[in-house]
Coordinates of C-alpha atoms and ligand atoms in Angstrom, one line a residue:
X1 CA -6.7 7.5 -25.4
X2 CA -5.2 4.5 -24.3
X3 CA -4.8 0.9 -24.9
X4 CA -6.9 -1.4 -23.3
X5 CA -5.7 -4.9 -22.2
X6 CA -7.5 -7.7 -21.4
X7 CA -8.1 -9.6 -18.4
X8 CA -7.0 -12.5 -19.9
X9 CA -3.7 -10.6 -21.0
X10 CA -2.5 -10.3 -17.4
X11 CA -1.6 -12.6 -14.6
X12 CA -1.5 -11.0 -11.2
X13 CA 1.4 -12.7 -8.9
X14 CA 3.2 -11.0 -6.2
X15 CA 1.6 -7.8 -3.6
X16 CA 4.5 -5.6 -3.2
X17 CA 3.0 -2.6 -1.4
X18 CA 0.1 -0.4 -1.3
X19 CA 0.3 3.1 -3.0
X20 CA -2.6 5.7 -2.4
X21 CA -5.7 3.8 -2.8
X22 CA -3.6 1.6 -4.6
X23 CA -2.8 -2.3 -4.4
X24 CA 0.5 -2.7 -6.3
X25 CA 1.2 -6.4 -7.7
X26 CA 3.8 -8.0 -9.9
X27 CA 2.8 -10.0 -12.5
X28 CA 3.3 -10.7 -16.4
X29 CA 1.7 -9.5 -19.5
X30 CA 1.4 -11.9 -22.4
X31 CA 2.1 -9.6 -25.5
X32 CA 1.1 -10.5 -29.2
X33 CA 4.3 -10.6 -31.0
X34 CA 4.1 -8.7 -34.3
X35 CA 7.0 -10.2 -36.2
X36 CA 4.5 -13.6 -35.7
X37 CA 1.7 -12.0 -37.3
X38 CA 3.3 -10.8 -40.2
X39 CA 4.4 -14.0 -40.7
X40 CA 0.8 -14.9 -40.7
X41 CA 0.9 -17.1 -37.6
X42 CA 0.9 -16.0 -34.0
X43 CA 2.6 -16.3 -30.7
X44 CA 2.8 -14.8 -27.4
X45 CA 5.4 -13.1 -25.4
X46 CA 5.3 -12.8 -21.7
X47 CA 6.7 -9.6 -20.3
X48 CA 7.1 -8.8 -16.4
X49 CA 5.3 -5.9 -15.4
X50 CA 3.6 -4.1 -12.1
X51 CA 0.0 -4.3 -11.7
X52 CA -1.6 -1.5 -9.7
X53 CA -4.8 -1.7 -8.9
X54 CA -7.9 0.6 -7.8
X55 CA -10.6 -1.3 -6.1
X56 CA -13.8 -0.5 -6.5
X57 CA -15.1 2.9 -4.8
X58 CA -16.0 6.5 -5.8
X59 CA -16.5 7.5 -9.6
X60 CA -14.9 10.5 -9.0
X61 CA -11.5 8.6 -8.0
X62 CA -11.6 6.0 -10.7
X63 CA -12.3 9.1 -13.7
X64 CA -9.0 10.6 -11.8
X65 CA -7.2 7.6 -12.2
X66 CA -7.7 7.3 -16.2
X67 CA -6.3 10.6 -16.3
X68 CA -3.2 8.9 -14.6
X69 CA -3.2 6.6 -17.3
X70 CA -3.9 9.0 -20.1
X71 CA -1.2 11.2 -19.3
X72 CA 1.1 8.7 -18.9
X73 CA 0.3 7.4 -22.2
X74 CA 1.2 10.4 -24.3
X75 CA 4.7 10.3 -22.6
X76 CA 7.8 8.2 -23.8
X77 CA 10.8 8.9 -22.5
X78 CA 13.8 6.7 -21.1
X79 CA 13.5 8.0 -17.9
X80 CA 10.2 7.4 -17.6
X81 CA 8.3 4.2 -16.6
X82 CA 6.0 2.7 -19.4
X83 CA 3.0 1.9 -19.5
X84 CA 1.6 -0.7 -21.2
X85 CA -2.4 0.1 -21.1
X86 CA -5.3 0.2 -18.6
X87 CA -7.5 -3.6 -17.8
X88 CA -10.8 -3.5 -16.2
X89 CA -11.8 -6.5 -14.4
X90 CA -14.7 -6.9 -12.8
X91 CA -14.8 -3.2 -10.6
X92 CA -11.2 -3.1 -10.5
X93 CA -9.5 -0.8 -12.6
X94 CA -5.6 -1.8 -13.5
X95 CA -3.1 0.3 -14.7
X96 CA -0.1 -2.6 -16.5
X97 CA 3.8 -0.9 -16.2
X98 CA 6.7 -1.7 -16.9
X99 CA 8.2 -4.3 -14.5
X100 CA 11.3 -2.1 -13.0
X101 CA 14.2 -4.4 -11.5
X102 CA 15.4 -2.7 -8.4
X103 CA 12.6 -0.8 -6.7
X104 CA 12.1 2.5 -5.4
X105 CA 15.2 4.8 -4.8
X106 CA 14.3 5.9 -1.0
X107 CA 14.7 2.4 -0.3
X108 CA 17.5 1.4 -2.1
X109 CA 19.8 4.4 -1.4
X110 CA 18.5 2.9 2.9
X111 CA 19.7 -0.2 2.1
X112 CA 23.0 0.6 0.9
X113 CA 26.0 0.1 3.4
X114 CA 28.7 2.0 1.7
X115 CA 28.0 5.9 0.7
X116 CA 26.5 6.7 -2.5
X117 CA 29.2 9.4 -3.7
X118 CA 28.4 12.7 -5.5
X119 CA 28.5 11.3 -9.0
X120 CA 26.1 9.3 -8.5
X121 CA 23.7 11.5 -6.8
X122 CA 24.7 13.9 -9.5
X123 CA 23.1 11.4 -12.1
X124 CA 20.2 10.6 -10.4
X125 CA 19.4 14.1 -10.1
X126 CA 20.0 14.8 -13.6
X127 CA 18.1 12.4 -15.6
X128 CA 15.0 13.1 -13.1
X129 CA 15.2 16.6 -14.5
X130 CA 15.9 15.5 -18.2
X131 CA 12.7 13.8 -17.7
X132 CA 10.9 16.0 -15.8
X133 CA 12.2 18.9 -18.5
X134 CA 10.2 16.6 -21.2
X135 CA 7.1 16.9 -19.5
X136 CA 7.4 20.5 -19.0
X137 CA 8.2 21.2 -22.8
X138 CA 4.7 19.0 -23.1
X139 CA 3.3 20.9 -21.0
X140 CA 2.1 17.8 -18.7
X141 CA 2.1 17.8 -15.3
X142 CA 3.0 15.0 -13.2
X143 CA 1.7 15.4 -10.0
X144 CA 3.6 13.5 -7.0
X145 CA 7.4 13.7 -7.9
X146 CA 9.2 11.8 -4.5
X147 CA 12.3 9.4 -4.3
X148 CA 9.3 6.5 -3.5
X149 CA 7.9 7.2 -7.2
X150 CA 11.7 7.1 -8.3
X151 CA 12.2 3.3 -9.9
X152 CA 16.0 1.9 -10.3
X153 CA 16.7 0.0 -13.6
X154 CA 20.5 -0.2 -13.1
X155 CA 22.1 1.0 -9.7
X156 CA 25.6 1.4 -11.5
X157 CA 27.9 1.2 -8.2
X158 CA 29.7 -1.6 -10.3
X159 CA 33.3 0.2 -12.0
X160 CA 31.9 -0.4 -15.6
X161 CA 28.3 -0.1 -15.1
X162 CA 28.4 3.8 -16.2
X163 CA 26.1 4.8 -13.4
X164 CA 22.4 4.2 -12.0
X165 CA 19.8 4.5 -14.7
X166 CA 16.3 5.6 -13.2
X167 CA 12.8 5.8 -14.3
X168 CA 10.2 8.0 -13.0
X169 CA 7.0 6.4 -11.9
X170 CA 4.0 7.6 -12.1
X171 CA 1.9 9.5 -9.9
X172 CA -1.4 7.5 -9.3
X173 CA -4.4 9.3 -8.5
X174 CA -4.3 13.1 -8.8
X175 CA -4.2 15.2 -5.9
X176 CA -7.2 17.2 -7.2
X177 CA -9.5 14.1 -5.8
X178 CA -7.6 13.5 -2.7
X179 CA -8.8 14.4 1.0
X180 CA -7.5 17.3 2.3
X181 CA -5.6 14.6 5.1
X182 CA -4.1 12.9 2.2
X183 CA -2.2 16.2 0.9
X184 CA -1.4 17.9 4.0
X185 CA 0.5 14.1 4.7
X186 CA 2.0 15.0 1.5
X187 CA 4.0 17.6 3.0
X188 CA 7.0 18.3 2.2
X189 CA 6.6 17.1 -1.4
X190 CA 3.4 19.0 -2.1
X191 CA 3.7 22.5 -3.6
X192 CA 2.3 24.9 -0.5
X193 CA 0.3 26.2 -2.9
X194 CA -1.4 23.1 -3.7
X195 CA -2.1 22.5 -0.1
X196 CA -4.3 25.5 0.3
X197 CA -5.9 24.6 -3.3
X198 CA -5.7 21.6 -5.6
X199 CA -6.6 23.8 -8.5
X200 CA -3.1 25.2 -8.3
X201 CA -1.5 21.8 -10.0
X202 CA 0.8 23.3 -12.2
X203 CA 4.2 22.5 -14.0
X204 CA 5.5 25.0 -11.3
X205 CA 4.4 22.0 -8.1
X206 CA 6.8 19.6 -10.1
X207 CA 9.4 21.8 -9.0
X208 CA 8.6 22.1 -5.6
X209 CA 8.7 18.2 -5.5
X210 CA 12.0 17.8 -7.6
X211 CA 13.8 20.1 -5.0
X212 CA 12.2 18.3 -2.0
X213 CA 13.3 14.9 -3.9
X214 CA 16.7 16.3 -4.0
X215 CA 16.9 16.4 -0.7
X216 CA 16.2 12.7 0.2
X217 CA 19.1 12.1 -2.9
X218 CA 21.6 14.3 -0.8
X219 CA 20.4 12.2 3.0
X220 CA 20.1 9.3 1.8
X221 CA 16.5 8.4 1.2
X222 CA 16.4 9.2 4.5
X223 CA 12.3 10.7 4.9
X224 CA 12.3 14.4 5.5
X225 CA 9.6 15.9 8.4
X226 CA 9.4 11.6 9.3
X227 CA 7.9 12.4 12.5
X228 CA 5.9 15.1 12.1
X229 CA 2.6 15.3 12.5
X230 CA -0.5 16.3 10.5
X231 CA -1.1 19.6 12.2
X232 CA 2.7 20.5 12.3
X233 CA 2.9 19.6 8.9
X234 CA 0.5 22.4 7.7
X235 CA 2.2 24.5 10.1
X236 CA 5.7 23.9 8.2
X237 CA 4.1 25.4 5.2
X238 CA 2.1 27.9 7.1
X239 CA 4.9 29.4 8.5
X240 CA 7.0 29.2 5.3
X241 CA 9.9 26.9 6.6
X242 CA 12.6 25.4 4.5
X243 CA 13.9 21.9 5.2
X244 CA 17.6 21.4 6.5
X245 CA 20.5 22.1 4.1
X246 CA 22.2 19.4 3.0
X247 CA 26.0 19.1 2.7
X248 CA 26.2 18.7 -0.6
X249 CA 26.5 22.6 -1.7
X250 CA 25.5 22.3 -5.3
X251 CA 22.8 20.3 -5.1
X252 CA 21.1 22.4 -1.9
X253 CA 21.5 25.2 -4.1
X254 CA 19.2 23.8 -6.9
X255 CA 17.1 22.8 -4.1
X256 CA 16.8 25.9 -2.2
X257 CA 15.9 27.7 -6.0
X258 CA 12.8 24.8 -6.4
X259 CA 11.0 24.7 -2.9
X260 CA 10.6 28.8 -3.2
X261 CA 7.2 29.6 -1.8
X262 CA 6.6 31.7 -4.5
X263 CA 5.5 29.4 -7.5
X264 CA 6.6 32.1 -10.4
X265 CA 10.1 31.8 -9.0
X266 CA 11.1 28.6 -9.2
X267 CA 13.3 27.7 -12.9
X268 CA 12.6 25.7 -15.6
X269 CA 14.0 22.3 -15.9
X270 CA 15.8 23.0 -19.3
X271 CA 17.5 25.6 -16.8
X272 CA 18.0 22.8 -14.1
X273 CA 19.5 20.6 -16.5
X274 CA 21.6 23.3 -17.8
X275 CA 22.7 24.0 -14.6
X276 CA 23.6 20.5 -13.8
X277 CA 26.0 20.3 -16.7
X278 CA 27.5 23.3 -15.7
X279 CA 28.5 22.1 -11.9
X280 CA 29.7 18.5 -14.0
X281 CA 31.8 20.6 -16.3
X282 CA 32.9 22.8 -13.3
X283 CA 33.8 19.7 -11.2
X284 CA 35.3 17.3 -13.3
X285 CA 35.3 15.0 -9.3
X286 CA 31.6 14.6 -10.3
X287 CA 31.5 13.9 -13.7
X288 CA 30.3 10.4 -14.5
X289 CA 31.6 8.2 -16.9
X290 CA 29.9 8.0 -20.2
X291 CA 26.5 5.8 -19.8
X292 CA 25.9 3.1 -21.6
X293 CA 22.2 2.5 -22.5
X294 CA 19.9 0.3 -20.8
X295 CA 17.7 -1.3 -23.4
Ligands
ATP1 P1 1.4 6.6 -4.9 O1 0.3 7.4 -5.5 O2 1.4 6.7 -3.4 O3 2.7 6.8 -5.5 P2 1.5 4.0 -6.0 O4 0.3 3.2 -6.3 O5 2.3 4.5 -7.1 O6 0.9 5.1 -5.1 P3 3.9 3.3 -4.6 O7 3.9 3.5 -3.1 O8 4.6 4.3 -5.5 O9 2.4 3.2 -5.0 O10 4.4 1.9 -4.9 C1 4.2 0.8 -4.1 C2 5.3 -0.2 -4.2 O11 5.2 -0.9 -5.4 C3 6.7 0.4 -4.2 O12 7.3 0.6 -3.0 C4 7.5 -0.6 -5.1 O13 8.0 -1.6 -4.3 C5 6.5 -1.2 -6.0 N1 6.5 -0.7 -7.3 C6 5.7 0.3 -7.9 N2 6.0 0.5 -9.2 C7 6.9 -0.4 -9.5 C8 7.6 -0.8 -10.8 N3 7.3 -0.2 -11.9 N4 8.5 -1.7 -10.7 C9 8.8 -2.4 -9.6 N5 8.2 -2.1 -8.4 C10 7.3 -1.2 -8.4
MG2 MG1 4.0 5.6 -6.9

C-alpha cells in the first residue's frame, strides 16, 4: 500500500544523524513530471528529500518498518511530513520524505539566543495537536511523538513571517519490535503503560507523548530526565512521578491532563485543540497573527 521508488530514482548525499536502527541521509528524488507526460514527452524534476535507511538485519524489524511506511502513507496533512514511497536496494530498505528546511525542534528552540515567547510556543503546540487530532479521527496511531521527531518548515520569529510552521515526523520502527532497553530509554515519552507491554500502543500513548513534548516546548528543548539512568528511568514510571511543572501555566495544565497514568483519562485532541483556542481567545497576549501558508 505504498509506492515504490526506484533505486535509480534517488541519490543519497549528506548523513545527518542516526535514528533508531536508522541511518538518516539527505539526498534528492528525481520525480516524473506529469504535466510532461501529457504532453506526450517527459522530463524529470529533482526534489530534496531525507533518506532513512534500515540496514540489513532481522525480518521482524524490517516488516515493522513497512508498517512505518504504510501508515504514514494513508496520512496527509500539513502538519505532517510526507512521504514520498519506500526503495529497496540491495538489503537496505529506504523510506524517501520530504526534505524539511530547518531540522528538529529540540535543537532549534537550543540554538536560539533570544527567548521563544508564548505565542509561539502556543503555535507549536497547536498545530502538533491539529495534527495529531487527524490521526486520532483516523484512528492511526503514531507511535514516538517527541520535539526530535518535530521538523521546522518556517521558524516565523521574523515580524511578518506569521509564526513557525511545523511538521510532524515520523516515528520509524514501532516500539512493538523494540528491546525492552530501547523503550525503557524512551522514558519519559513512552506511555507507562507501554513500558510494562508494547501491546498497549494505543491512540491514548500519543497523548502521553504530546504532553511530555509539551514540556520540552515550555524549557526549551531542553531534554527532560537527561541524566537519568536506565534503572532510574523505570523507576520514574514505577513510582508514578510527574516531571517538573513548567512556568508556563496553561500549557502545564494541558500537560499535566496528557501524562495521567491512567490511559482512559487522558482527552482527546479535538478537546486539546479546543482548549487551545480557548486560552488564545482568553489571552489575546498569545494570540498569533494570522498564518500565512507554507506551500
Ligand atoms: P527515531 O525512530 O529515533 O525517530 P529516526 O530515524 O526518525 O529515528 P531521528 O533521530 O528522528 O531519526 O532523525 C535523525 C536526524 O535526521 C534528525 O536529527 C534530523 O537532523 C534529521 N532529519 C530527520 N528527518 C528529517 C527531515 N524530514 N528533514 C530534515 N532533516 C531530517
Ligand atoms: Mg525520527
Amino acid at each position: 500500500s505504498f509506492h515504490r521508488i526506484l533505486k535509480e530514482e534517488i541519490e543519497q548525499e549528506e548523513h545527518l544523524g542516526r535514528g533508531t536502527r536508522t541511518n538518516i541521509y539527505s539526498g534528492t528524488l528525481r520525480v516524473k513530471s506529469e504535466e510532461d507526460e501529457d504532453a506526450g514527452y517527459s522530463s524529470f524534476q529533482e526534489v530534496k528529500v531525507v533518506l532513512k535507511v534500515l540496514g540489513s538485519g532481522h525480518r521482524d524489524i524490517s516488516l515493522a518498518f513497512f508498517e512505518t511506511a504504510s501508515m504514514m502513507r494513508q496520512v496527509s496533512h500539513k502538519h505532517i511530513v510526507l512521504l514520498y514511497g519506500v526503495c529497496v536496494r540491495h538489503q537496505e530498505n529506504i523510506m524517501v520524505e520530504e526534505f524539511v528546511q530547518l531540522g528538529p525542534l529540540d535543537l532549534f528552540m537550543r540554538r536560539q539566543q533570544s527567548p521563544l515567547g508564548t505565542p509561539w510556543k502556543f503555535q507549536v503546540a497547536k498545530q502538533l495537536a491539529s495534527a495529531l487530532s487527524y490521526l486520532e479521527d483516523k484512528k492511526l496511531v503514531h507511535g514516538f511523538v517527541c520535539a526530535k521527531n518535530i521538523l521546522l518548515a518556517r521558524d516565523g520569529r521574523g515580524t511578518n513571517e506569521g509564526g513557525p510552521f511545523i511538521k510532524l515526523s515520523d516515528p520509524g520502527i514501532p516500539i512493538t519490535v523494540l528491546t525492552r532497553e530501547e523503550c525503557v530509554d524512551r522514558i519519559p515519552w513512552i506511555a507507562p503503560e507501554c513500558v510494562k507491554s508494547t501491546s498497549s500502543l494505543s491512540v491514548a500513548a500519543d497523548k502521553w507523548g504530546f504532553g511530555t513534548t509539551l514540556w520540552e516546548i515550555c524549557y526549551d528543548g531542553e531534554v527532560p530526565l537527561k541524566d537519568k539512568k536506565l534503572t532510574e528511568r523505570e523507576r520514574f514510571y514505577e513510582t508514578e512521578c510527574q516531571l517538573a511543572t513548567p512556568d508556563c501555566k496553561e500549557l502545564a495544565e494541558l500537560m499535566t491532563h496528557c501524562m495521567n497514568y491512567d490511559p482512559k483519562k487522558r482527552p482527546f485532541f479535538r478537546a486539546i485543540v479546543r482548549d487551545i483556542d480557548m486560552l488564545e481567545e482568553k489571552n489575546p497576549s498569545i494570540k498569533p497573527q494570522p498564518t500565512p501558508e507554507v506551500d
